[in-house]
PDB file of C-alpha atoms and ligand atoms in Angstrom:
ATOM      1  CA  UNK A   1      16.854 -10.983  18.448  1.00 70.00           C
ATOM      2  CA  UNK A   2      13.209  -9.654  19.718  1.00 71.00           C
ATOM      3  CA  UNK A   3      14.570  -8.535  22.884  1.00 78.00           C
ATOM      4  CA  UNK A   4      17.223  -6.557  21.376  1.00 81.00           C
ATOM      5  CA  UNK A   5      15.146  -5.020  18.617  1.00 77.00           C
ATOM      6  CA  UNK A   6      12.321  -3.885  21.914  1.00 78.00           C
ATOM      7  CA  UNK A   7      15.557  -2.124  23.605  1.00 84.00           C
ATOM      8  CA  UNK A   8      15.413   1.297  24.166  1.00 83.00           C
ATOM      9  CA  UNK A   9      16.589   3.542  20.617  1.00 84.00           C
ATOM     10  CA  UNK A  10      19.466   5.905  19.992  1.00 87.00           C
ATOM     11  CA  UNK A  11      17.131   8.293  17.839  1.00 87.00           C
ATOM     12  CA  UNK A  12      14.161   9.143  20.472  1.00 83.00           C
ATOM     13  CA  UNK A  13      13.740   8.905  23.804  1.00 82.00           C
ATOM     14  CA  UNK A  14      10.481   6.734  22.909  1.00 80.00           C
ATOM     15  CA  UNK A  15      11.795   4.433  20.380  1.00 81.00           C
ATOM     16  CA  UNK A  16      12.996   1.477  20.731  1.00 84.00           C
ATOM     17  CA  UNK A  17      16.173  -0.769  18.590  1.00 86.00           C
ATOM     18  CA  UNK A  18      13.906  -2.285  16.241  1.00 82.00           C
ATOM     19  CA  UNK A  19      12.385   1.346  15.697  1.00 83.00           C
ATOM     20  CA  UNK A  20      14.401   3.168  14.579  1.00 88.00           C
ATOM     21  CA  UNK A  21      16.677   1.029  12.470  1.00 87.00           C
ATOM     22  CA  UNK A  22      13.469   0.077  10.416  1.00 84.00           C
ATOM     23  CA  UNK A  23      13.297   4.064  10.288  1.00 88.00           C
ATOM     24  CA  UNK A  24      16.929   5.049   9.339  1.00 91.00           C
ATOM     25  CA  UNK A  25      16.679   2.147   6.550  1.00 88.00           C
ATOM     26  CA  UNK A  26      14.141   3.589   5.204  1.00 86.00           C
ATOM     27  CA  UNK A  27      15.063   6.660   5.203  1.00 91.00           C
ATOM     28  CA  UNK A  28      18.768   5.183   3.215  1.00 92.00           C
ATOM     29  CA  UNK A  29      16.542   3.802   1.289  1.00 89.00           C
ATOM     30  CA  UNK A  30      14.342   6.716  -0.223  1.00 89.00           C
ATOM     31  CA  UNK A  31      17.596   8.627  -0.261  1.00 92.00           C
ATOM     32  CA  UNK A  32      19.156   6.176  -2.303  1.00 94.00           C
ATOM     33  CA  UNK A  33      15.779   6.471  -4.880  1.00 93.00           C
ATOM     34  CA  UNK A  34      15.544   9.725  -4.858  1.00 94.00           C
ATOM     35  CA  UNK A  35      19.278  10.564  -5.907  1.00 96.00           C
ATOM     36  CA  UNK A  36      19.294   7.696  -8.827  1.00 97.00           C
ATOM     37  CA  UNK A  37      15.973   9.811 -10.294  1.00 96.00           C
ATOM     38  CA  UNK A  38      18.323  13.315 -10.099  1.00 97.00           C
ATOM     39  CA  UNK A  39      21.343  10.903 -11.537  1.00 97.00           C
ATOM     40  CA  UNK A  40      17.974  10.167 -14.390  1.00 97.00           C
ATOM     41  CA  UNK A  41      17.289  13.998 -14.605  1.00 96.00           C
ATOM     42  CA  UNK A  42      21.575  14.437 -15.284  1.00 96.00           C
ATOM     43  CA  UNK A  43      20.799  12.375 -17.871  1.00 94.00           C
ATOM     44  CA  UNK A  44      23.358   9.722 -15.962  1.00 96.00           C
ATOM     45  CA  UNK A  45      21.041   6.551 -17.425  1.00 95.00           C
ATOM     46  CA  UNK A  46      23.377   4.195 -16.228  1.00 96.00           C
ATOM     47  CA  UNK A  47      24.800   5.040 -12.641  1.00 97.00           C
ATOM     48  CA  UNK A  48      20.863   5.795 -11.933  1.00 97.00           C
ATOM     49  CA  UNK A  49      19.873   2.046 -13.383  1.00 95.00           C
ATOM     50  CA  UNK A  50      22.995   1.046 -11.341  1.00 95.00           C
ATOM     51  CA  UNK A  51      21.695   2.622  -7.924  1.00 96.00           C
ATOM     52  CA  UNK A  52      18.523   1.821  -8.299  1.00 94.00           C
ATOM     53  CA  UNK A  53      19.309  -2.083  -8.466  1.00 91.00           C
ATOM     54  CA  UNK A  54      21.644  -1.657  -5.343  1.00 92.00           C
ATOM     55  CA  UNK A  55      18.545  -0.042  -3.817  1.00 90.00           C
ATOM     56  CA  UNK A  56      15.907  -2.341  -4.818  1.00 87.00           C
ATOM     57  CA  UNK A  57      18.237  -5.241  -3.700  1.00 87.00           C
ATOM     58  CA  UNK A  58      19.252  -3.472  -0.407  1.00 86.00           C
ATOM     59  CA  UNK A  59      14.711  -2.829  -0.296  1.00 81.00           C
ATOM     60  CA  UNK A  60      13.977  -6.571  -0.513  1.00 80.00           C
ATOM     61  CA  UNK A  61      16.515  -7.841   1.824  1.00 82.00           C
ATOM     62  CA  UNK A  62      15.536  -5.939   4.312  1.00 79.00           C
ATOM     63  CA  UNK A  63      11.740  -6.403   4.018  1.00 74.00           C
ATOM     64  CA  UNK A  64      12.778 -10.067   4.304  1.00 75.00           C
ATOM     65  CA  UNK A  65      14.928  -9.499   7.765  1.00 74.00           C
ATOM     66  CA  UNK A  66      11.686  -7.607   8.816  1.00 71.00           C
ATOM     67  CA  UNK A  67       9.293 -10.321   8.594  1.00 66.00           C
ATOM     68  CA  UNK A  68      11.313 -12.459  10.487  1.00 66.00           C
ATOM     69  CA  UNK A  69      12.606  -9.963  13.103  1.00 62.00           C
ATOM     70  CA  UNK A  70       9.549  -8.406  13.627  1.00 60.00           C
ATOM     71  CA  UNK A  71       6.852 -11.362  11.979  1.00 53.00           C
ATOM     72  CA  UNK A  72       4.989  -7.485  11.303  1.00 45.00           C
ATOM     73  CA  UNK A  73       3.435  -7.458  14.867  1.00 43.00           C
ATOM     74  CA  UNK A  74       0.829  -5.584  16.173  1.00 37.00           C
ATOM     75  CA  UNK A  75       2.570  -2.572  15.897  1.00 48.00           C
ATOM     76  CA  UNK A  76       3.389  -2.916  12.612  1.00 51.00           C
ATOM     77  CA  UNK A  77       0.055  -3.190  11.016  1.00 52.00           C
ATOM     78  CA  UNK A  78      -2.391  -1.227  13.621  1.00 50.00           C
ATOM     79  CA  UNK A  79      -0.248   0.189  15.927  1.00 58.00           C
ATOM     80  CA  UNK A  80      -2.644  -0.410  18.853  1.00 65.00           C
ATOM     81  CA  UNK A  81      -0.111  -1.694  21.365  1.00 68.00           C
ATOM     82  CA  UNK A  82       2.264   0.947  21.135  1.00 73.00           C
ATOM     83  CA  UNK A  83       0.362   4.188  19.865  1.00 82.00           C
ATOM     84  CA  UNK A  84      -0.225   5.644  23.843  1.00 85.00           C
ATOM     85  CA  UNK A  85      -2.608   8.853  22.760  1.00 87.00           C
ATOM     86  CA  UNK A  86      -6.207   9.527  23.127  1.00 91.00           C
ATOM     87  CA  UNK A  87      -8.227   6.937  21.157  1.00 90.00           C
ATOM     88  CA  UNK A  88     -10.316   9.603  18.778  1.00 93.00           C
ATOM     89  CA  UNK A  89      -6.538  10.359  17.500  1.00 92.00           C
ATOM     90  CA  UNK A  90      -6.033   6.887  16.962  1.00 91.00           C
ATOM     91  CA  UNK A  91      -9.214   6.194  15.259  1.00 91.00           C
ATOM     92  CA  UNK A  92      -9.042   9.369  12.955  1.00 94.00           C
ATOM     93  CA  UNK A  93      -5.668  10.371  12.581  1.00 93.00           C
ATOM     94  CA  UNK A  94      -2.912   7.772  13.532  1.00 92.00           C
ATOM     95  CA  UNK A  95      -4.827   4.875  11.676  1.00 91.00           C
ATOM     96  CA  UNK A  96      -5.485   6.679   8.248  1.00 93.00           C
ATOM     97  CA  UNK A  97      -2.005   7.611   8.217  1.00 93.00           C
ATOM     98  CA  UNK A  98      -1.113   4.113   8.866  1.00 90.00           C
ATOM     99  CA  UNK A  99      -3.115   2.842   6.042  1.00 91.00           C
ATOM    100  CA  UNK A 100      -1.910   5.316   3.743  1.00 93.00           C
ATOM    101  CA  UNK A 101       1.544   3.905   4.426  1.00 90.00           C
ATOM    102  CA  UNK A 102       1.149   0.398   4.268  1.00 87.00           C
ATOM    103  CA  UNK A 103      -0.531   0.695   0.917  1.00 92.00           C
ATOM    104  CA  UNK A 104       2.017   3.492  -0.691  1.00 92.00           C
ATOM    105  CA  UNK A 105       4.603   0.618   0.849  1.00 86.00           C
ATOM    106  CA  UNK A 106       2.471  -1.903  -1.360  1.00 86.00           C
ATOM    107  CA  UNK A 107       2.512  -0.098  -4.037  1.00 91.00           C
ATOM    108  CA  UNK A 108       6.386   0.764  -3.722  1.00 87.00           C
ATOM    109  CA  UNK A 109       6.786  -2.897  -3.802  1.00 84.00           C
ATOM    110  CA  UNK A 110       4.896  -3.681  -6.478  1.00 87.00           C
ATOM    111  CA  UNK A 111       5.938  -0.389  -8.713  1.00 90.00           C
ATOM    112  CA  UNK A 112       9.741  -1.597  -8.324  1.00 88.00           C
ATOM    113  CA  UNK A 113      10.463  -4.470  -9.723  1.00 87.00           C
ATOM    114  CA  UNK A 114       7.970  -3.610 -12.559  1.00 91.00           C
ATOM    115  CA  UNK A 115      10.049  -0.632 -13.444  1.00 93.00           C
ATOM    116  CA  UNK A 116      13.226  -2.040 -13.639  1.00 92.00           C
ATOM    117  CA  UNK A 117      11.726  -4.649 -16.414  1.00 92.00           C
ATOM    118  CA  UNK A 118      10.242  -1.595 -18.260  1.00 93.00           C
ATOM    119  CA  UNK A 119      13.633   0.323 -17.708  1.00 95.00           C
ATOM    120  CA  UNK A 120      15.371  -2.668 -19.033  1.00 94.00           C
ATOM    121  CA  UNK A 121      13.349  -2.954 -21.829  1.00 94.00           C
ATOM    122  CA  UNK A 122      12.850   0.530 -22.788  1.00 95.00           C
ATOM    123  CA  UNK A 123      17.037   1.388 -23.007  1.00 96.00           C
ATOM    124  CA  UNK A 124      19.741   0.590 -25.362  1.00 95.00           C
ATOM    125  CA  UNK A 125      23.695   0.522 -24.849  1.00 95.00           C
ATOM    126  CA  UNK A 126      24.769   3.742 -26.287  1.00 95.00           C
ATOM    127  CA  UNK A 127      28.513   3.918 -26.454  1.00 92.00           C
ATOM    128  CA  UNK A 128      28.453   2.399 -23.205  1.00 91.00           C
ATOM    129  CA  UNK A 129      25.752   4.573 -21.800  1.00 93.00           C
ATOM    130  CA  UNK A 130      22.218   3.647 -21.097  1.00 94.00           C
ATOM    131  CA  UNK A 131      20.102   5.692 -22.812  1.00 96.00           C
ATOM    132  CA  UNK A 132      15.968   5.417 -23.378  1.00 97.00           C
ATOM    133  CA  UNK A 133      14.891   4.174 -27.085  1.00 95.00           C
ATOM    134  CA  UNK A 134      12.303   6.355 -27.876  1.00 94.00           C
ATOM    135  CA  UNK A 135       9.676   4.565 -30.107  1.00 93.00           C
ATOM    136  CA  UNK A 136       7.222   1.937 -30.012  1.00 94.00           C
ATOM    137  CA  UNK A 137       7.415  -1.045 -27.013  1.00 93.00           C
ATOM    138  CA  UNK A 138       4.752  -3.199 -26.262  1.00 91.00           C
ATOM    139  CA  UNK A 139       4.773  -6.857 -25.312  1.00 89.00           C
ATOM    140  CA  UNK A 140       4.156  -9.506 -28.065  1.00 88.00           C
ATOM    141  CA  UNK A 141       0.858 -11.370 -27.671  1.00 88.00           C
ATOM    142  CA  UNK A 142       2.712 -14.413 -27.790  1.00 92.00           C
ATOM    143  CA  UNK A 143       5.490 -13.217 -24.947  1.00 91.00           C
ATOM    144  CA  UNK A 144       2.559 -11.963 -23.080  1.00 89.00           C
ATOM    145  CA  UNK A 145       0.394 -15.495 -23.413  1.00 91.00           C
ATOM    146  CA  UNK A 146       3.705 -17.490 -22.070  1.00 94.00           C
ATOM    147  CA  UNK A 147       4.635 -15.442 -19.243  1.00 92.00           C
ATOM    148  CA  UNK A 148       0.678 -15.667 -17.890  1.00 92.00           C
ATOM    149  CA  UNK A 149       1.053 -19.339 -18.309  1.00 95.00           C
ATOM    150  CA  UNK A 150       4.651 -19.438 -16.774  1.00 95.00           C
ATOM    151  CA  UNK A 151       3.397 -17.586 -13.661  1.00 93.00           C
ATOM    152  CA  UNK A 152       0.411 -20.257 -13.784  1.00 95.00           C
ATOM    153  CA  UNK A 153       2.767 -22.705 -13.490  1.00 96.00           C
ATOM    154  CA  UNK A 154       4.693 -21.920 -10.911  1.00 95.00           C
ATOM    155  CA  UNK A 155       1.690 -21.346  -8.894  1.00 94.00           C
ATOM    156  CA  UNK A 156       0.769 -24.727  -9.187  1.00 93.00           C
ATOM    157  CA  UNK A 157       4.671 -25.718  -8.346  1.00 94.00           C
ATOM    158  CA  UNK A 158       4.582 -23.949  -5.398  1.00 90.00           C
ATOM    159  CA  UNK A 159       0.929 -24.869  -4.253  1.00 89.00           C
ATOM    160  CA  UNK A 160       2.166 -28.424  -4.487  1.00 89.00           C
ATOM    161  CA  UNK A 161       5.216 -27.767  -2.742  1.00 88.00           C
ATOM    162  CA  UNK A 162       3.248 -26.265   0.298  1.00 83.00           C
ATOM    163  CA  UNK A 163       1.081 -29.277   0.294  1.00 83.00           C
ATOM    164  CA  UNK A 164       3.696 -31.560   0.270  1.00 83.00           C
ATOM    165  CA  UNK A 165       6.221 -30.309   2.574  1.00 78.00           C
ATOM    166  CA  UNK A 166       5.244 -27.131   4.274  1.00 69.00           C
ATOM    167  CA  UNK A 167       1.851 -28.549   5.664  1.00 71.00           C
ATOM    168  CA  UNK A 168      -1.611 -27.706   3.955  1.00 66.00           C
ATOM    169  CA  UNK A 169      -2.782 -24.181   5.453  1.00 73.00           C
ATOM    170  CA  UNK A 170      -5.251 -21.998   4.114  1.00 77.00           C
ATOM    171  CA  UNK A 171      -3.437 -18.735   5.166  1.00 78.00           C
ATOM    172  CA  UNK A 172      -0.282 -19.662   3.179  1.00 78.00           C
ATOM    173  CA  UNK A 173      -2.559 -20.753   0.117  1.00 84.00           C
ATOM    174  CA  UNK A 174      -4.131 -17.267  -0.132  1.00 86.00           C
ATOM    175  CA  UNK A 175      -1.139 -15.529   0.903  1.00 84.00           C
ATOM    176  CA  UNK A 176       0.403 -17.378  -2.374  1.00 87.00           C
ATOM    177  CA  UNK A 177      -2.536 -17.089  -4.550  1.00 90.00           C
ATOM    178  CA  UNK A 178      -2.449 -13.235  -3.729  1.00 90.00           C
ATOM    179  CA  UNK A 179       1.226 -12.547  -4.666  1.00 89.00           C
ATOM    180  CA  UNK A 180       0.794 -14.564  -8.078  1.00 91.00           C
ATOM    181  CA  UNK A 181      -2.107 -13.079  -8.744  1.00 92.00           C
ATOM    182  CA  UNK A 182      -0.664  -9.392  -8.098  1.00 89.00           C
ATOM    183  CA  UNK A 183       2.420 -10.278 -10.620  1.00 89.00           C
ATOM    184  CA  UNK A 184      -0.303 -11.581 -13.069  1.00 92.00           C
ATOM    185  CA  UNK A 185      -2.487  -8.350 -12.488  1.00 90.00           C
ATOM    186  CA  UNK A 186       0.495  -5.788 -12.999  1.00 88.00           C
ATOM    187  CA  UNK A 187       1.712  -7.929 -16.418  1.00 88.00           C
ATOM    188  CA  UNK A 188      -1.910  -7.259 -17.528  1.00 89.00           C
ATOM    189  CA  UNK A 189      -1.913  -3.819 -16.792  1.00 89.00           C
ATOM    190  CA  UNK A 190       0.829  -3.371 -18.988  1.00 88.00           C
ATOM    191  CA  UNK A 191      -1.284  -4.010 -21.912  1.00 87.00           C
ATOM    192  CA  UNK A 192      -3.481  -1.069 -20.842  1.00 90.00           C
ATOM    193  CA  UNK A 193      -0.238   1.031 -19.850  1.00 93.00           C
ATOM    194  CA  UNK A 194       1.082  -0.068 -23.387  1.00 93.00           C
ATOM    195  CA  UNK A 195      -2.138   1.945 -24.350  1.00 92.00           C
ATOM    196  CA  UNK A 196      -1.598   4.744 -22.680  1.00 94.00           C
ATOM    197  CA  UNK A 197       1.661   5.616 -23.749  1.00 95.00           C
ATOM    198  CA  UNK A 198       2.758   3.090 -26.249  1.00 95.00           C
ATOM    199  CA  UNK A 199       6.374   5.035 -26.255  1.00 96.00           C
ATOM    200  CA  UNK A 200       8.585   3.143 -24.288  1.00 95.00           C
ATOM    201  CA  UNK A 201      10.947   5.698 -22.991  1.00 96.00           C
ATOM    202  CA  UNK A 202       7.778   8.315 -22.337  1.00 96.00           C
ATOM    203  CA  UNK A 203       6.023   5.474 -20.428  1.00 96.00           C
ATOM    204  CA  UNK A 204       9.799   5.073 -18.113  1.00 97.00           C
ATOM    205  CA  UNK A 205       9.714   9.092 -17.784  1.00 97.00           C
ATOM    206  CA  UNK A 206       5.936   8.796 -17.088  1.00 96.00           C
ATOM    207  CA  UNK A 207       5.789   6.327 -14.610  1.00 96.00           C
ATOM    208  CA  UNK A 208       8.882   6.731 -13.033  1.00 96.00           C
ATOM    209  CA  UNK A 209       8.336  10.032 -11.735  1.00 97.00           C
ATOM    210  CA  UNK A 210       4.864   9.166 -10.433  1.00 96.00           C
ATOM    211  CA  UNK A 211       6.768   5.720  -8.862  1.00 95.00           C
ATOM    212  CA  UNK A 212       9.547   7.915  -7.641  1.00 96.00           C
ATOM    213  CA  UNK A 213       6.795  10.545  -6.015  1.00 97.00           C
ATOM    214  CA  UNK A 214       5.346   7.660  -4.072  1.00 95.00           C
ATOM    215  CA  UNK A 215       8.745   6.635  -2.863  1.00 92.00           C
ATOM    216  CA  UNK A 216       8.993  10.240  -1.597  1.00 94.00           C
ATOM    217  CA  UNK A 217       5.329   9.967  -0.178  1.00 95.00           C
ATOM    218  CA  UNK A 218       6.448   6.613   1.435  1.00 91.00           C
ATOM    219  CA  UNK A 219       8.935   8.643   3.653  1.00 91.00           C
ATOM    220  CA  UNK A 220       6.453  11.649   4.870  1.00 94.00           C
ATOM    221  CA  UNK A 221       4.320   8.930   5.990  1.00 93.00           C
ATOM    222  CA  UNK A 222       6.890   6.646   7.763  1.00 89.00           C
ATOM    223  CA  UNK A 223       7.869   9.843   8.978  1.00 92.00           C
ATOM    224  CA  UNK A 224       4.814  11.072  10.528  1.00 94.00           C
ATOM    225  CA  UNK A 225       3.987   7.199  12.097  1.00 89.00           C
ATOM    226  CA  UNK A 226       7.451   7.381  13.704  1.00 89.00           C
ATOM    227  CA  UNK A 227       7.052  11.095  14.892  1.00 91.00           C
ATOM    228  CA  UNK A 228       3.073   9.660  16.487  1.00 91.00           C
ATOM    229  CA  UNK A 229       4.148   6.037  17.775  1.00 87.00           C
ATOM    230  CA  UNK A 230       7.563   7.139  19.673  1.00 87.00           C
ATOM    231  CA  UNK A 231       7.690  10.813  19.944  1.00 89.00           C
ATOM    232  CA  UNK A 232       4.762  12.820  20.372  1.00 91.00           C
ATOM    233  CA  UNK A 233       2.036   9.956  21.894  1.00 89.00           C
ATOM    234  CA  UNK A 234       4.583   6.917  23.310  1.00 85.00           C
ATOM    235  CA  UNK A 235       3.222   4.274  25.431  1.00 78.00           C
ATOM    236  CA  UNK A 236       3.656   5.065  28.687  1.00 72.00           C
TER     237      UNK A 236
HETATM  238  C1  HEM B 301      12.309   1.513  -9.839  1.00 88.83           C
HETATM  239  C2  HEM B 301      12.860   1.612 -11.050  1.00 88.83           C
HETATM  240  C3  HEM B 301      13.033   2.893 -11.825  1.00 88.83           C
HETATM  241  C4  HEM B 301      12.475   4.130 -11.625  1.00 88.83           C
HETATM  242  C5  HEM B 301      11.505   4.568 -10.551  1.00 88.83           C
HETATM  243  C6  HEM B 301      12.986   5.001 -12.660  1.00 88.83           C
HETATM  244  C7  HEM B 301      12.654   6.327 -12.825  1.00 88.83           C
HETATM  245  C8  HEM B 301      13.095   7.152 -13.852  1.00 88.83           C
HETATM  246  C9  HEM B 301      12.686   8.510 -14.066  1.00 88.83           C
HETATM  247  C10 HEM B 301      11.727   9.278 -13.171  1.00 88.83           C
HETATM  248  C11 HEM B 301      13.326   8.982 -15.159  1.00 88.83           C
HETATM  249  C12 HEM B 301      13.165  10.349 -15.826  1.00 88.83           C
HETATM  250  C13 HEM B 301      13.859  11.440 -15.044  1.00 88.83           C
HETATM  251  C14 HEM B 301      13.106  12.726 -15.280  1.00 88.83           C
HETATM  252  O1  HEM B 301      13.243  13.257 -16.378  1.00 88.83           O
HETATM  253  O2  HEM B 301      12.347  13.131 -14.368  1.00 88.83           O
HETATM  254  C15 HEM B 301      14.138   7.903 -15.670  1.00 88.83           C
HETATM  255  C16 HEM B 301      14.955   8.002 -16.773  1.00 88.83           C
HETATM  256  C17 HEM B 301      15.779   6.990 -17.217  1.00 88.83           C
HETATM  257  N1  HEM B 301      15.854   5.704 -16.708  1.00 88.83           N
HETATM  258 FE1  HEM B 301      14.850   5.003 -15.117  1.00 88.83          FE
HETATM  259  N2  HEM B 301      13.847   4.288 -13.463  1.00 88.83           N
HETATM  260  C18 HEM B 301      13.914   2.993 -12.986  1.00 88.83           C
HETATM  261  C19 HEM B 301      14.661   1.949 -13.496  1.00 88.83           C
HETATM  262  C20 HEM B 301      15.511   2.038 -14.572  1.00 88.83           C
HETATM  263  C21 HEM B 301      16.314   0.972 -15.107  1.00 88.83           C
HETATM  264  C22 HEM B 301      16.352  -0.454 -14.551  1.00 88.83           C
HETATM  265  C23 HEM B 301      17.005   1.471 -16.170  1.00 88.83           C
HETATM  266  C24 HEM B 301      17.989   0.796 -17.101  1.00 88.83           C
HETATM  267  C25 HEM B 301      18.154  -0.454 -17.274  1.00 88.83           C
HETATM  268  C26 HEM B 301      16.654   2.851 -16.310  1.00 88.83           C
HETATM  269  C27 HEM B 301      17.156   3.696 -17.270  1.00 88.83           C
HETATM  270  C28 HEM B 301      16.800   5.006 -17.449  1.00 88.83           C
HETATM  271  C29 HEM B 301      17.371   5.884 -18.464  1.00 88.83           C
HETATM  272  C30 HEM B 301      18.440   5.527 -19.480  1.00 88.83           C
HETATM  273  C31 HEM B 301      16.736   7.118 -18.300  1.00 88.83           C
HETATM  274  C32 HEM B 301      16.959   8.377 -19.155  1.00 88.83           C
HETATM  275  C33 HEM B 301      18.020   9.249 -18.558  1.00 88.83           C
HETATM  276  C34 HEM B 301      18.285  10.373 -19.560  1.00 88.83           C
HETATM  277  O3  HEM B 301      17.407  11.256 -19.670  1.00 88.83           O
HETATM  278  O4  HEM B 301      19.303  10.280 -20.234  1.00 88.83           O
HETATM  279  N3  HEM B 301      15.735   3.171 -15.330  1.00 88.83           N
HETATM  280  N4  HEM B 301      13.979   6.803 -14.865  1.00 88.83           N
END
């Protein structure tokens, strides 16, 4: 699978296989998100909730097929290997770009799944159409205490799990404690988001547009990494 994936590309004459499908995907991708927000702006509430499942599904599995095809390399987080241009470009404009990537991709991640809950939560069934309730949504205290100690739980479940069968490593154990502690961060942020705009279907129209504007940020910058690994400074 590696050698295929470091083949030459079919987009640029610098790319290679593994490239340029990780580009066109998420390029689909973005696509895909930003037509299900003008689907939201037709006021289309359910074919957008419907294509933006199908994207966040199609999103995950390939992340997954990712790490395992590409175990996020070298080139994936710094670039170093195959980034062939002067080194002051590297230092001040490849690698800020870079970073600026990987964390709107963070954030991407993380904004997804927590807007499909709110979306979820914030609509009703109108004659078959998903519309958003305007009104009042927060979290009950009680909702809010069960899911921190749910998440709690399974952290321990899982720790165990790696301890028992996977092999006791440090790396996985903060790698773990890091992802449960992000999902227990954003579900405490909603209390402060509740806050902030305790109208449910104003906090979806809030925060989806800013979600859906880092989605479209997410592409400029994939773009421009592409355009500086494999067209304009390639490795030689
Ligand atoms: C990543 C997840 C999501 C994002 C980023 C997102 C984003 C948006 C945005 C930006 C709007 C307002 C459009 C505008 O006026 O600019 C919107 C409206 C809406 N969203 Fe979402 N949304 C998401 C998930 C969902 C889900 C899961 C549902 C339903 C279960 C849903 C249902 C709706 C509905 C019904 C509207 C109102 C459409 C109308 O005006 O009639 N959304 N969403």
């Amino acid at each position: 699978m590696k050698e295929i994936l470091a083949k030459p590309g079919f987009l640029t004459a610098g790319g290679t296989v593994g490239a340029d499908i990780s580009y066109l995907l998420a390029l689909i991708f973005t696509g895909m998100y930003l037509f299900s927000w003008w689907l939201a702006k037709k006021a289309e509430g359910t074919r957008h909730h419907k294509l933006i499942f199908a994207s966040m599904v199609a999103m995950i599995v390939y992340f997954v097929a990712y790490y395992y095809a590409r175990q996020l390399g070298v080139l994936a987080l710094e670039g170093k290997e195959g980034f062939g241009g002067p080194p002051s470009v590297y230092e001040s404009v490849f690698l800020p770009i870079l970073r600026v990537h990987l964390t709107l991709v963070t954030l991407g991640l993380v904004l997804a799944p927590y807007m499909i809950i709110e979306g979820v939560r914030a609509t009703e069934i109108v004659e078959g159409k998903h519309v958003l309730k305007e009104g009042n949504l927060q979290i009950r205290s009680k909702t809010f205490r069960t899911i921190l100690l749910t998440l709690l739980g399974l952290w321990g479940a899982n720790q165990l799990f790696i301890l028992l069968f996977r092999g006791a490593s440090t790396g996985k154990s903060i790698a773990w404690a890091l992802i449960f502690a992000t999902i227990a961060l954003v579900v405490s942020l909603e209390k402060g988001i509740e806050k902030l705009w305790p109208d449910g279907a104003r906090r979806h129209r809030m925060l989806g547009r800013g979600t859906m504007v880092i989605y479209a940020l997410t592409l400029v910058s994939s773009t421009l990494t592409y355009l500086m690994l494999y067209v304009i400074f390639p490795k030689q």
